[in-house]
PDB file of C-alpha atoms in Angstrom:
ATOM      1  CA  UNK Y   1       1.122   2.896   7.497  1.00 90.00           C
ATOM      2  CA  UNK Y   2      -1.806   5.263   6.933  1.00 88.00           C
ATOM      3  CA  UNK Y   3      -2.679   5.415  10.577  1.00 87.00           C
ATOM      4  CA  UNK Y   4       0.903   5.058  11.833  1.00 86.00           C
ATOM      5  CA  UNK Y   5       1.361   8.533  13.253  1.00 81.00           C
ATOM      6  CA  UNK Y   6       1.391   8.659  16.882  1.00 83.00           C
ATOM      7  CA  UNK Y   7       4.269   9.306  19.182  1.00 86.00           C
ATOM      8  CA  UNK Y   8       4.607   5.891  20.826  1.00 92.00           C
ATOM      9  CA  UNK Y   9       7.957   4.596  19.497  1.00 95.00           C
ATOM     10  CA  UNK Y  10       7.653   1.375  21.516  1.00 95.00           C
ATOM     11  CA  UNK Y  11       4.100   0.566  20.142  1.00 94.00           C
ATOM     12  CA  UNK Y  12       5.213   1.549  16.536  1.00 95.00           C
ATOM     13  CA  UNK Y  13       8.239  -0.789  16.923  1.00 96.00           C
ATOM     14  CA  UNK Y  14       5.883  -3.646  18.165  1.00 95.00           C
ATOM     15  CA  UNK Y  15       3.732  -3.106  15.001  1.00 94.00           C
ATOM     16  CA  UNK Y  16       6.838  -3.124  12.613  1.00 95.00           C
ATOM     17  CA  UNK Y  17       8.377  -6.227  14.301  1.00 95.00           C
ATOM     18  CA  UNK Y  18       5.089  -8.057  14.155  1.00 94.00           C
ATOM     19  CA  UNK Y  19       4.877  -7.424  10.403  1.00 95.00           C
ATOM     20  CA  UNK Y  20       8.583  -8.413   9.990  1.00 95.00           C
ATOM     21  CA  UNK Y  21       8.056 -11.547  12.060  1.00 94.00           C
ATOM     22  CA  UNK Y  22       5.149 -12.547   9.916  1.00 93.00           C
ATOM     23  CA  UNK Y  23       7.126 -12.194   6.792  1.00 94.00           C
ATOM     24  CA  UNK Y  24       5.870  -8.980   5.673  1.00 95.00           C
ATOM     25  CA  UNK Y  25       8.793  -6.950   4.434  1.00 96.00           C
ATOM     26  CA  UNK Y  26       7.231  -4.133   2.327  1.00 97.00           C
ATOM     27  CA  UNK Y  27       6.593  -1.036   4.426  1.00 97.00           C
ATOM     28  CA  UNK Y  28       4.632   1.681   2.614  1.00 97.00           C
ATOM     29  CA  UNK Y  29       4.134   5.107   3.997  1.00 97.00           C
ATOM     30  CA  UNK Y  30       3.705   8.672   2.749  1.00 97.00           C
ATOM     31  CA  UNK Y  31       4.557  12.246   3.694  1.00 96.00           C
ATOM     32  CA  UNK Y  32       0.911  13.141   4.019  1.00 96.00           C
ATOM     33  CA  UNK Y  33       0.152  10.314   6.534  1.00 95.00           C
ATOM     34  CA  UNK Y  34      -0.369  12.151   9.814  1.00 92.00           C
ATOM     35  CA  UNK Y  35      -1.832  15.312   8.374  1.00 92.00           C
ATOM     36  CA  UNK Y  36      -5.028  16.400  10.234  1.00 84.00           C
ATOM     37  CA  UNK Y  37      -3.791  14.712  13.402  1.00 85.00           C
ATOM     38  CA  UNK Y  38      -1.832  15.846  16.462  1.00 83.00           C
ATOM     39  CA  UNK Y  39       1.613  15.439  14.900  1.00 85.00           C
ATOM     40  CA  UNK Y  40       0.798  16.733  11.513  1.00 89.00           C
ATOM     41  CA  UNK Y  41       2.233  16.466   8.077  1.00 93.00           C
ATOM     42  CA  UNK Y  42       5.200  13.981   7.962  1.00 93.00           C
ATOM     43  CA  UNK Y  43       4.201  12.287  11.282  1.00 95.00           C
ATOM     44  CA  UNK Y  44       4.205   8.670   9.900  1.00 96.00           C
ATOM     45  CA  UNK Y  45       7.570   8.958   8.093  1.00 97.00           C
ATOM     46  CA  UNK Y  46       9.100  10.691  11.256  1.00 97.00           C
ATOM     47  CA  UNK Y  47       7.747   8.046  13.544  1.00 96.00           C
ATOM     48  CA  UNK Y  48       9.049   5.296  11.327  1.00 97.00           C
ATOM     49  CA  UNK Y  49      12.352   7.057  11.143  1.00 97.00           C
ATOM     50  CA  UNK Y  50      12.625   6.822  14.883  1.00 97.00           C
ATOM     51  CA  UNK Y  51      11.848   3.213  14.857  1.00 97.00           C
ATOM     52  CA  UNK Y  52      14.496   2.601  12.239  1.00 97.00           C
ATOM     53  CA  UNK Y  53      16.947   4.642  14.252  1.00 97.00           C
ATOM     54  CA  UNK Y  54      16.133   2.528  17.374  1.00 95.00           C
ATOM     55  CA  UNK Y  55      16.523  -0.803  15.575  1.00 94.00           C
ATOM     56  CA  UNK Y  56      19.855  -1.062  13.742  1.00 91.00           C
ATOM     57  CA  UNK Y  57      19.723  -3.462  10.869  1.00 93.00           C
ATOM     58  CA  UNK Y  58      15.992  -3.177  10.373  1.00 96.00           C
ATOM     59  CA  UNK Y  59      16.403  -0.858   7.320  1.00 96.00           C
ATOM     60  CA  UNK Y  60      18.336  -3.508   5.578  1.00 96.00           C
ATOM     61  CA  UNK Y  61      15.488  -6.173   6.062  1.00 96.00           C
ATOM     62  CA  UNK Y  62      12.704  -4.306   4.438  1.00 97.00           C
ATOM     63  CA  UNK Y  63      11.544  -2.775   1.173  1.00 98.00           C
ATOM     64  CA  UNK Y  64      11.040   0.923   2.144  1.00 98.00           C
ATOM     65  CA  UNK Y  65       8.359   2.690   0.020  1.00 98.00           C
ATOM     66  CA  UNK Y  66       6.967   6.159   0.457  1.00 98.00           C
ATOM     67  CA  UNK Y  67       4.862   8.637  -1.468  1.00 98.00           C
ATOM     68  CA  UNK Y  68       4.871  12.355  -2.216  1.00 97.00           C
ATOM     69  CA  UNK Y  69       2.990  14.885  -4.241  1.00 95.00           C
ATOM     70  CA  UNK Y  70       0.021  15.883  -2.018  1.00 95.00           C
ATOM     71  CA  UNK Y  71       0.767  19.184  -0.569  1.00 91.00           C
ATOM     72  CA  UNK Y  72      -2.145  20.825   1.406  1.00 91.00           C
ATOM     73  CA  UNK Y  73      -3.878  23.178   0.632  1.00 91.00           C
ATOM     74  CA  UNK Y  74      -2.848  23.221  -3.131  1.00 91.00           C
ATOM     75  CA  UNK Y  75      -3.720  20.069  -2.997  1.00 94.00           C
ATOM     76  CA  UNK Y  76      -1.439  18.351  -5.547  1.00 94.00           C
ATOM     77  CA  UNK Y  77       2.127  19.488  -6.489  1.00 91.00           C
ATOM     78  CA  UNK Y  78       4.501  17.211  -8.195  1.00 90.00           C
ATOM     79  CA  UNK Y  79       6.243  19.659 -10.536  1.00 87.00           C
ATOM     80  CA  UNK Y  80      10.137  19.717 -11.161  1.00 85.00           C
ATOM     81  CA  UNK Y  81      12.231  20.804  -8.202  1.00 90.00           C
ATOM     82  CA  UNK Y  82       9.189  20.640  -5.811  1.00 92.00           C
ATOM     83  CA  UNK Y  83       9.074  16.756  -6.078  1.00 95.00           C
ATOM     84  CA  UNK Y  84      12.846  16.520  -5.604  1.00 97.00           C
ATOM     85  CA  UNK Y  85      12.456  18.704  -2.468  1.00 96.00           C
ATOM     86  CA  UNK Y  86       9.489  16.559  -1.329  1.00 97.00           C
ATOM     87  CA  UNK Y  87      11.563  13.372  -1.579  1.00 98.00           C
ATOM     88  CA  UNK Y  88      14.469  14.877   0.198  1.00 98.00           C
ATOM     89  CA  UNK Y  89      12.327  15.855   3.136  1.00 98.00           C
ATOM     90  CA  UNK Y  90      11.058  12.255   3.382  1.00 98.00           C
ATOM     91  CA  UNK Y  91      14.676  10.993   3.414  1.00 98.00           C
ATOM     92  CA  UNK Y  92      15.289  13.366   6.288  1.00 98.00           C
ATOM     93  CA  UNK Y  93      12.241  12.282   8.179  1.00 98.00           C
ATOM     94  CA  UNK Y  94      12.872   8.646   7.651  1.00 98.00           C
ATOM     95  CA  UNK Y  95      16.643   9.035   8.516  1.00 98.00           C
ATOM     96  CA  UNK Y  96      17.801   7.111   5.424  1.00 98.00           C
ATOM     97  CA  UNK Y  97      19.978   7.652   2.401  1.00 97.00           C
ATOM     98  CA  UNK Y  98      17.772   5.972  -0.137  1.00 98.00           C
ATOM     99  CA  UNK Y  99      14.122   4.960  -0.700  1.00 98.00           C
ATOM    100  CA  UNK Y 100      13.485   1.684  -2.342  1.00 98.00           C
ATOM    101  CA  UNK Y 101      10.273   2.663  -4.049  1.00 98.00           C
ATOM    102  CA  UNK Y 102       9.233   6.327  -4.367  1.00 98.00           C
ATOM    103  CA  UNK Y 103       5.776   6.909  -5.647  1.00 98.00           C
ATOM    104  CA  UNK Y 104       3.746   9.892  -6.817  1.00 98.00           C
ATOM    105  CA  UNK Y 105       0.842   9.828  -4.545  1.00 97.00           C
ATOM    106  CA  UNK Y 106      -1.835  11.349  -6.776  1.00 96.00           C
ATOM    107  CA  UNK Y 107      -1.672  12.832 -10.221  1.00 96.00           C
ATOM    108  CA  UNK Y 108      -0.973  16.644 -10.390  1.00 96.00           C
ATOM    109  CA  UNK Y 109      -3.156  17.576 -13.416  1.00 96.00           C
ATOM    110  CA  UNK Y 110      -0.924  20.603 -14.019  1.00 95.00           C
ATOM    111  CA  UNK Y 111       2.335  18.890 -14.140  1.00 95.00           C
ATOM    112  CA  UNK Y 112       3.701  17.788 -17.545  1.00 96.00           C
ATOM    113  CA  UNK Y 113       4.801  14.091 -17.334  1.00 97.00           C
ATOM    114  CA  UNK Y 114       8.064  14.996 -18.988  1.00 97.00           C
ATOM    115  CA  UNK Y 115       8.857  17.319 -15.873  1.00 96.00           C
ATOM    116  CA  UNK Y 116       7.847  14.490 -13.447  1.00 97.00           C
ATOM    117  CA  UNK Y 117      10.027  12.022 -15.270  1.00 98.00           C
ATOM    118  CA  UNK Y 118      12.958  14.426 -15.220  1.00 97.00           C
ATOM    119  CA  UNK Y 119      12.631  14.903 -11.540  1.00 97.00           C
ATOM    120  CA  UNK Y 120      12.414  11.054 -10.819  1.00 98.00           C
ATOM    121  CA  UNK Y 121      15.455  10.570 -13.005  1.00 98.00           C
ATOM    122  CA  UNK Y 122      17.496  13.110 -11.069  1.00 98.00           C
ATOM    123  CA  UNK Y 123      16.567  11.396  -7.830  1.00 98.00           C
ATOM    124  CA  UNK Y 124      17.430   8.014  -9.100  1.00 98.00           C
ATOM    125  CA  UNK Y 125      20.839   9.285 -10.565  1.00 98.00           C
ATOM    126  CA  UNK Y 126      21.602  10.871  -7.202  1.00 98.00           C
ATOM    127  CA  UNK Y 127      20.883   7.517  -5.402  1.00 98.00           C
ATOM    128  CA  UNK Y 128      17.974   8.951  -3.438  1.00 98.00           C
ATOM    129  CA  UNK Y 129      15.516   6.528  -4.771  1.00 98.00           C
ATOM    130  CA  UNK Y 130      16.044   2.992  -6.358  1.00 98.00           C
ATOM    131  CA  UNK Y 131      12.667   2.721  -8.190  1.00 98.00           C
ATOM    132  CA  UNK Y 132       9.562   4.681  -8.884  1.00 98.00           C
ATOM    133  CA  UNK Y 133       5.903   4.059  -9.236  1.00 98.00           C
ATOM    134  CA  UNK Y 134       2.643   5.839  -8.989  1.00 98.00           C
ATOM    135  CA  UNK Y 135      -0.540   5.886  -6.897  1.00 98.00           C
ATOM    136  CA  UNK Y 136      -4.093   6.514  -7.911  1.00 98.00           C
ATOM    137  CA  UNK Y 137      -3.316   6.952 -11.505  1.00 98.00           C
ATOM    138  CA  UNK Y 138      -5.543   6.052 -14.403  1.00 98.00           C
ATOM    139  CA  UNK Y 139      -4.083   3.742 -17.099  1.00 98.00           C
ATOM    140  CA  UNK Y 140      -3.725   6.754 -19.555  1.00 98.00           C
ATOM    141  CA  UNK Y 141      -1.982   8.946 -16.846  1.00 98.00           C
ATOM    142  CA  UNK Y 142       0.435   6.136 -16.367  1.00 98.00           C
ATOM    143  CA  UNK Y 143       1.141   5.646 -19.948  1.00 98.00           C
ATOM    144  CA  UNK Y 144       1.717   9.360 -20.442  1.00 98.00           C
ATOM    145  CA  UNK Y 145       4.288   9.435 -17.649  1.00 98.00           C
ATOM    146  CA  UNK Y 146       5.803   6.127 -18.819  1.00 98.00           C
ATOM    147  CA  UNK Y 147       6.333   7.486 -22.215  1.00 98.00           C
ATOM    148  CA  UNK Y 148       8.717  10.207 -20.886  1.00 98.00           C
ATOM    149  CA  UNK Y 149      10.537   7.986 -18.260  1.00 98.00           C
ATOM    150  CA  UNK Y 150      14.185   7.130 -18.935  1.00 98.00           C
ATOM    151  CA  UNK Y 151      13.787   3.996 -16.694  1.00 98.00           C
ATOM    152  CA  UNK Y 152      10.580   1.948 -16.181  1.00 98.00           C
ATOM    153  CA  UNK Y 153       8.074   2.546 -13.565  1.00 98.00           C
ATOM    154  CA  UNK Y 154       7.597  -0.606 -11.632  1.00 98.00           C
ATOM    155  CA  UNK Y 155       4.377  -0.180  -9.587  1.00 98.00           C
ATOM    156  CA  UNK Y 156       0.902   1.201  -9.290  1.00 98.00           C
ATOM    157  CA  UNK Y 157      -1.110   1.688  -6.024  1.00 98.00           C
ATOM    158  CA  UNK Y 158      -4.962   1.650  -6.638  1.00 98.00           C
ATOM    159  CA  UNK Y 159      -7.720   1.245  -4.115  1.00 98.00           C
ATOM    160  CA  UNK Y 160      -8.858  -2.262  -4.491  1.00 98.00           C
ATOM    161  CA  UNK Y 161     -11.046  -4.556  -2.371  1.00 98.00           C
ATOM    162  CA  UNK Y 162     -14.285  -6.557  -2.530  1.00 97.00           C
ATOM    163  CA  UNK Y 163     -15.991  -3.209  -1.850  1.00 97.00           C
ATOM    164  CA  UNK Y 164     -13.965  -1.281  -4.498  1.00 97.00           C
ATOM    165  CA  UNK Y 165     -13.733  -3.378  -7.666  1.00 98.00           C
ATOM    166  CA  UNK Y 166     -13.111  -0.581 -10.215  1.00 97.00           C
ATOM    167  CA  UNK Y 167      -9.497  -1.749 -11.058  1.00 98.00           C
ATOM    168  CA  UNK Y 168     -10.962  -4.954 -12.535  1.00 98.00           C
ATOM    169  CA  UNK Y 169     -12.789  -2.938 -15.027  1.00 97.00           C
ATOM    170  CA  UNK Y 170     -11.186   0.459 -15.502  1.00 97.00           C
ATOM    171  CA  UNK Y 171      -8.003  -0.932 -17.003  1.00 98.00           C
ATOM    172  CA  UNK Y 172      -5.775  -0.609 -14.078  1.00 98.00           C
ATOM    173  CA  UNK Y 173      -5.151  -4.195 -13.496  1.00 98.00           C
ATOM    174  CA  UNK Y 174      -5.035  -5.077 -17.186  1.00 98.00           C
ATOM    175  CA  UNK Y 175      -2.276  -2.538 -17.594  1.00 98.00           C
ATOM    176  CA  UNK Y 176      -0.342  -4.201 -14.697  1.00 98.00           C
ATOM    177  CA  UNK Y 177      -0.557  -7.430 -16.492  1.00 98.00           C
ATOM    178  CA  UNK Y 178       0.580  -5.884 -19.749  1.00 98.00           C
ATOM    179  CA  UNK Y 179       3.497  -4.051 -18.170  1.00 98.00           C
ATOM    180  CA  UNK Y 180       4.359  -6.412 -15.445  1.00 98.00           C
ATOM    181  CA  UNK Y 181       3.775  -3.861 -12.725  1.00 98.00           C
ATOM    182  CA  UNK Y 182       3.586  -4.510  -8.954  1.00 98.00           C
ATOM    183  CA  UNK Y 183       0.078  -3.794  -7.725  1.00 98.00           C
ATOM    184  CA  UNK Y 184      -0.028  -2.327  -4.029  1.00 98.00           C
ATOM    185  CA  UNK Y 185      -3.693  -2.382  -3.219  1.00 98.00           C
ATOM    186  CA  UNK Y 186      -4.753   0.134  -0.621  1.00 97.00           C
ATOM    187  CA  UNK Y 187      -7.808  -0.226   1.731  1.00 96.00           C
ATOM    188  CA  UNK Y 188      -8.116  -3.960   0.967  1.00 96.00           C
ATOM    189  CA  UNK Y 189     -10.651  -4.247   3.659  1.00 95.00           C
ATOM    190  CA  UNK Y 190     -12.739  -1.368   2.393  1.00 94.00           C
ATOM    191  CA  UNK Y 191     -11.353   1.060   4.902  1.00 90.00           C
ATOM    192  CA  UNK Y 192     -12.206  -1.346   7.731  1.00 90.00           C
ATOM    193  CA  UNK Y 193     -15.862  -1.588   6.746  1.00 91.00           C
ATOM    194  CA  UNK Y 194     -15.505  -5.359   6.170  1.00 92.00           C
ATOM    195  CA  UNK Y 195     -14.311  -5.980   9.624  1.00 90.00           C
ATOM    196  CA  UNK Y 196     -17.486  -4.759  11.604  1.00 82.00           C
ATOM    197  CA  UNK Y 197     -21.184  -5.104  11.211  1.00 77.00           C
ATOM    198  CA  UNK Y 198     -22.349  -4.090   7.771  1.00 76.00           C
ATOM    199  CA  UNK Y 199     -24.189  -0.804   7.698  1.00 82.00           C
ATOM    200  CA  UNK Y 200     -25.725  -1.087   4.160  1.00 91.00           C
ATOM    201  CA  UNK Y 201     -27.080  -3.803   2.029  1.00 93.00           C
ATOM    202  CA  UNK Y 202     -24.182  -4.083  -0.472  1.00 95.00           C
ATOM    203  CA  UNK Y 203     -21.497  -4.421   2.256  1.00 95.00           C
ATOM    204  CA  UNK Y 204     -23.833  -6.993   3.937  1.00 95.00           C
ATOM    205  CA  UNK Y 205     -23.947  -9.041   0.803  1.00 96.00           C
ATOM    206  CA  UNK Y 206     -20.161  -8.983   0.359  1.00 97.00           C
ATOM    207  CA  UNK Y 207     -19.609 -10.001   3.990  1.00 96.00           C
ATOM    208  CA  UNK Y 208     -22.135 -12.947   3.593  1.00 96.00           C
ATOM    209  CA  UNK Y 209     -20.258 -14.011   0.489  1.00 97.00           C
ATOM    210  CA  UNK Y 210     -16.852 -13.749   2.257  1.00 97.00           C
ATOM    211  CA  UNK Y 211     -18.004 -15.377   5.417  1.00 97.00           C
ATOM    212  CA  UNK Y 212     -19.316 -18.466   3.337  1.00 97.00           C
ATOM    213  CA  UNK Y 213     -15.746 -19.018   2.127  1.00 97.00           C
ATOM    214  CA  UNK Y 214     -14.365 -18.150   5.639  1.00 97.00           C
ATOM    215  CA  UNK Y 215     -16.615 -20.841   7.249  1.00 97.00           C
ATOM    216  CA  UNK Y 216     -15.432 -23.497   4.827  1.00 94.00           C
ATOM    217  CA  UNK Y 217     -11.808 -22.581   5.234  1.00 92.00           C
ATOM    218  CA  UNK Y 218     -11.715 -22.066   8.976  1.00 94.00           C
ATOM    219  CA  UNK Y 219     -10.418 -18.475   8.249  1.00 95.00           C
ATOM    220  CA  UNK Y 220     -11.322 -14.907   9.119  1.00 95.00           C
ATOM    221  CA  UNK Y 221     -13.285 -12.676   6.935  1.00 95.00           C
ATOM    222  CA  UNK Y 222     -10.302 -10.398   6.644  1.00 96.00           C
ATOM    223  CA  UNK Y 223      -7.999 -13.251   5.503  1.00 96.00           C
ATOM    224  CA  UNK Y 224     -10.540 -14.133   2.924  1.00 97.00           C
ATOM    225  CA  UNK Y 225     -10.818 -10.638   1.667  1.00 97.00           C
ATOM    226  CA  UNK Y 226      -7.100 -10.345   1.252  1.00 97.00           C
ATOM    227  CA  UNK Y 227      -7.059 -13.682  -0.516  1.00 98.00           C
ATOM    228  CA  UNK Y 228      -9.777 -12.582  -2.798  1.00 98.00           C
ATOM    229  CA  UNK Y 229      -7.652  -9.580  -4.084  1.00 98.00           C
ATOM    230  CA  UNK Y 230      -4.580 -11.626  -4.139  1.00 98.00           C
ATOM    231  CA  UNK Y 231      -6.274 -14.156  -6.496  1.00 98.00           C
ATOM    232  CA  UNK Y 232      -6.265 -11.881  -9.425  1.00 98.00           C
ATOM    233  CA  UNK Y 233      -3.368 -12.802 -11.887  1.00 98.00           C
ATOM    234  CA  UNK Y 234      -1.780  -9.410 -11.306  1.00 98.00           C
ATOM    235  CA  UNK Y 235      -1.006 -10.637  -7.842  1.00 97.00           C
ATOM    236  CA  UNK Y 236      -2.024  -7.529  -5.917  1.00 98.00           C
ATOM    237  CA  UNK Y 237      -0.140  -6.898  -2.685  1.00 97.00           C
ATOM    238  CA  UNK Y 238      -2.677  -5.916  -0.075  1.00 97.00           C
ATOM    239  CA  UNK Y 239      -1.470  -2.970   2.242  1.00 96.00           C
ATOM    240  CA  UNK Y 240      -2.365  -3.906   5.731  1.00 93.00           C
ATOM    241  CA  UNK Y 241      -3.683  -0.937   7.641  1.00 88.00           C
ATOM    242  CA  UNK Y 242      -4.158  -2.492  11.084  1.00 88.00           C
ATOM    243  CA  UNK Y 243      -2.287  -0.966  14.014  1.00 88.00           C
ATOM    244  CA  UNK Y 244      -2.894  -4.119  16.091  1.00 91.00           C
ATOM    245  CA  UNK Y 245       0.108  -6.489  16.155  1.00 92.00           C
ATOM    246  CA  UNK Y 246      -2.133  -9.685  16.423  1.00 92.00           C
ATOM    247  CA  UNK Y 247      -4.162  -8.515  13.296  1.00 91.00           C
ATOM    248  CA  UNK Y 248      -0.994  -7.772  11.406  1.00 93.00           C
ATOM    249  CA  UNK Y 249       0.359 -11.322  12.068  1.00 92.00           C
ATOM    250  CA  UNK Y 250      -3.140 -12.705  11.116  1.00 92.00           C
ATOM    251  CA  UNK Y 251      -2.989 -11.123   7.794  1.00 93.00           C
ATOM    252  CA  UNK Y 252      -0.632 -13.846   6.477  1.00 93.00           C
ATOM    253  CA  UNK Y 253      -3.437 -16.261   6.958  1.00 95.00           C
ATOM    254  CA  UNK Y 254      -4.607 -15.154   3.507  1.00 96.00           C
ATOM    255  CA  UNK Y 255      -1.983 -17.481   2.093  1.00 95.00           C
ATOM    256  CA  UNK Y 256      -3.790 -20.486   3.647  1.00 95.00           C
ATOM    257  CA  UNK Y 257      -7.157 -19.614   1.999  1.00 96.00           C
ATOM    258  CA  UNK Y 258      -8.126 -21.479  -1.153  1.00 95.00           C
ATOM    259  CA  UNK Y 259     -11.262 -20.447  -3.064  1.00 95.00           C
ATOM    260  CA  UNK Y 260     -12.927 -21.784  -6.169  1.00 97.00           C
ATOM    261  CA  UNK Y 261     -13.535 -19.660  -9.207  1.00 97.00           C
ATOM    262  CA  UNK Y 262     -17.212 -19.938  -8.391  1.00 97.00           C
ATOM    263  CA  UNK Y 263     -16.604 -18.470  -4.845  1.00 97.00           C
ATOM    264  CA  UNK Y 264     -14.445 -15.687  -6.110  1.00 98.00           C
ATOM    265  CA  UNK Y 265     -17.115 -14.619  -8.698  1.00 98.00           C
ATOM    266  CA  UNK Y 266     -19.847 -14.896  -5.909  1.00 98.00           C
ATOM    267  CA  UNK Y 267     -17.994 -12.192  -4.020  1.00 98.00           C
ATOM    268  CA  UNK Y 268     -17.860 -10.024  -7.233  1.00 98.00           C
ATOM    269  CA  UNK Y 269     -21.499 -10.464  -7.911  1.00 98.00           C
ATOM    270  CA  UNK Y 270     -22.317  -9.438  -4.263  1.00 97.00           C
ATOM    271  CA  UNK Y 271     -20.065  -6.346  -4.766  1.00 97.00           C
ATOM    272  CA  UNK Y 272     -21.745  -5.421  -8.110  1.00 96.00           C
ATOM    273  CA  UNK Y 273     -25.252  -5.975  -6.895  1.00 94.00           C
ATOM    274  CA  UNK Y 274     -26.354  -7.573 -10.110  1.00 94.00           C
ATOM    275  CA  UNK Y 275     -25.550 -10.835 -12.014  1.00 94.00           C
ATOM    276  CA  UNK Y 276     -22.612 -10.978 -14.373  1.00 92.00           C
ATOM    277  CA  UNK Y 277     -23.499 -10.574 -17.998  1.00 91.00           C
TER     278      UNK Y 277
END
């Protein structure tokens, strides 16, 4: 829901229903989504709040996730009461009593993890959140926060795609396997770069490797890219960024894609730009 921040409730409802009808039930947004655009900070949450209000029963059919902690122009502020206030503002914009998964959007390097943990615990005890996770954290940052948490963190949200493979090597996905964390991968199509004509040699090489699988499977390049990420044993959940209902529906074609280990590694080699050791 990164780009879900206009003022067209009918179109926003169509996107949401397309996802739900396709079996997509995780709706991930953030208070910062919309910042820098016409409707500003909080626009994505406010728009989805209007969709929820106009469609009784929708709230109970989805897993509602949002994020907080980015506060321009500071830029990051997750300390103590501020995080609680941020979450409460999200609840008001969304028009709900509780958020299923509340995530710290980016690490505030000036915040002690014990203070973050206490704020999350307060929100949970008050029934304002049901579970907590983090986004864009390193494994050591995650471990520092987890050490102070009175209840387990359940998720991480890294950037992960055939064009951004760092989580395979920096310990993020290894930690997810170690701690049984849900992985929500953002920009699974490389910010859309994998959808169009490649403008650099590396993206072109990755596209060629994906297209070879797509041709054999009778699938789209996007579906193969989603499936490539989902093939990792941590079972990443790709966050679909499209605002087009048909493309949202087509995302579930990823479940139809089967690739061999050799094909998966061929995509990785293309992304790395060099042979594996």
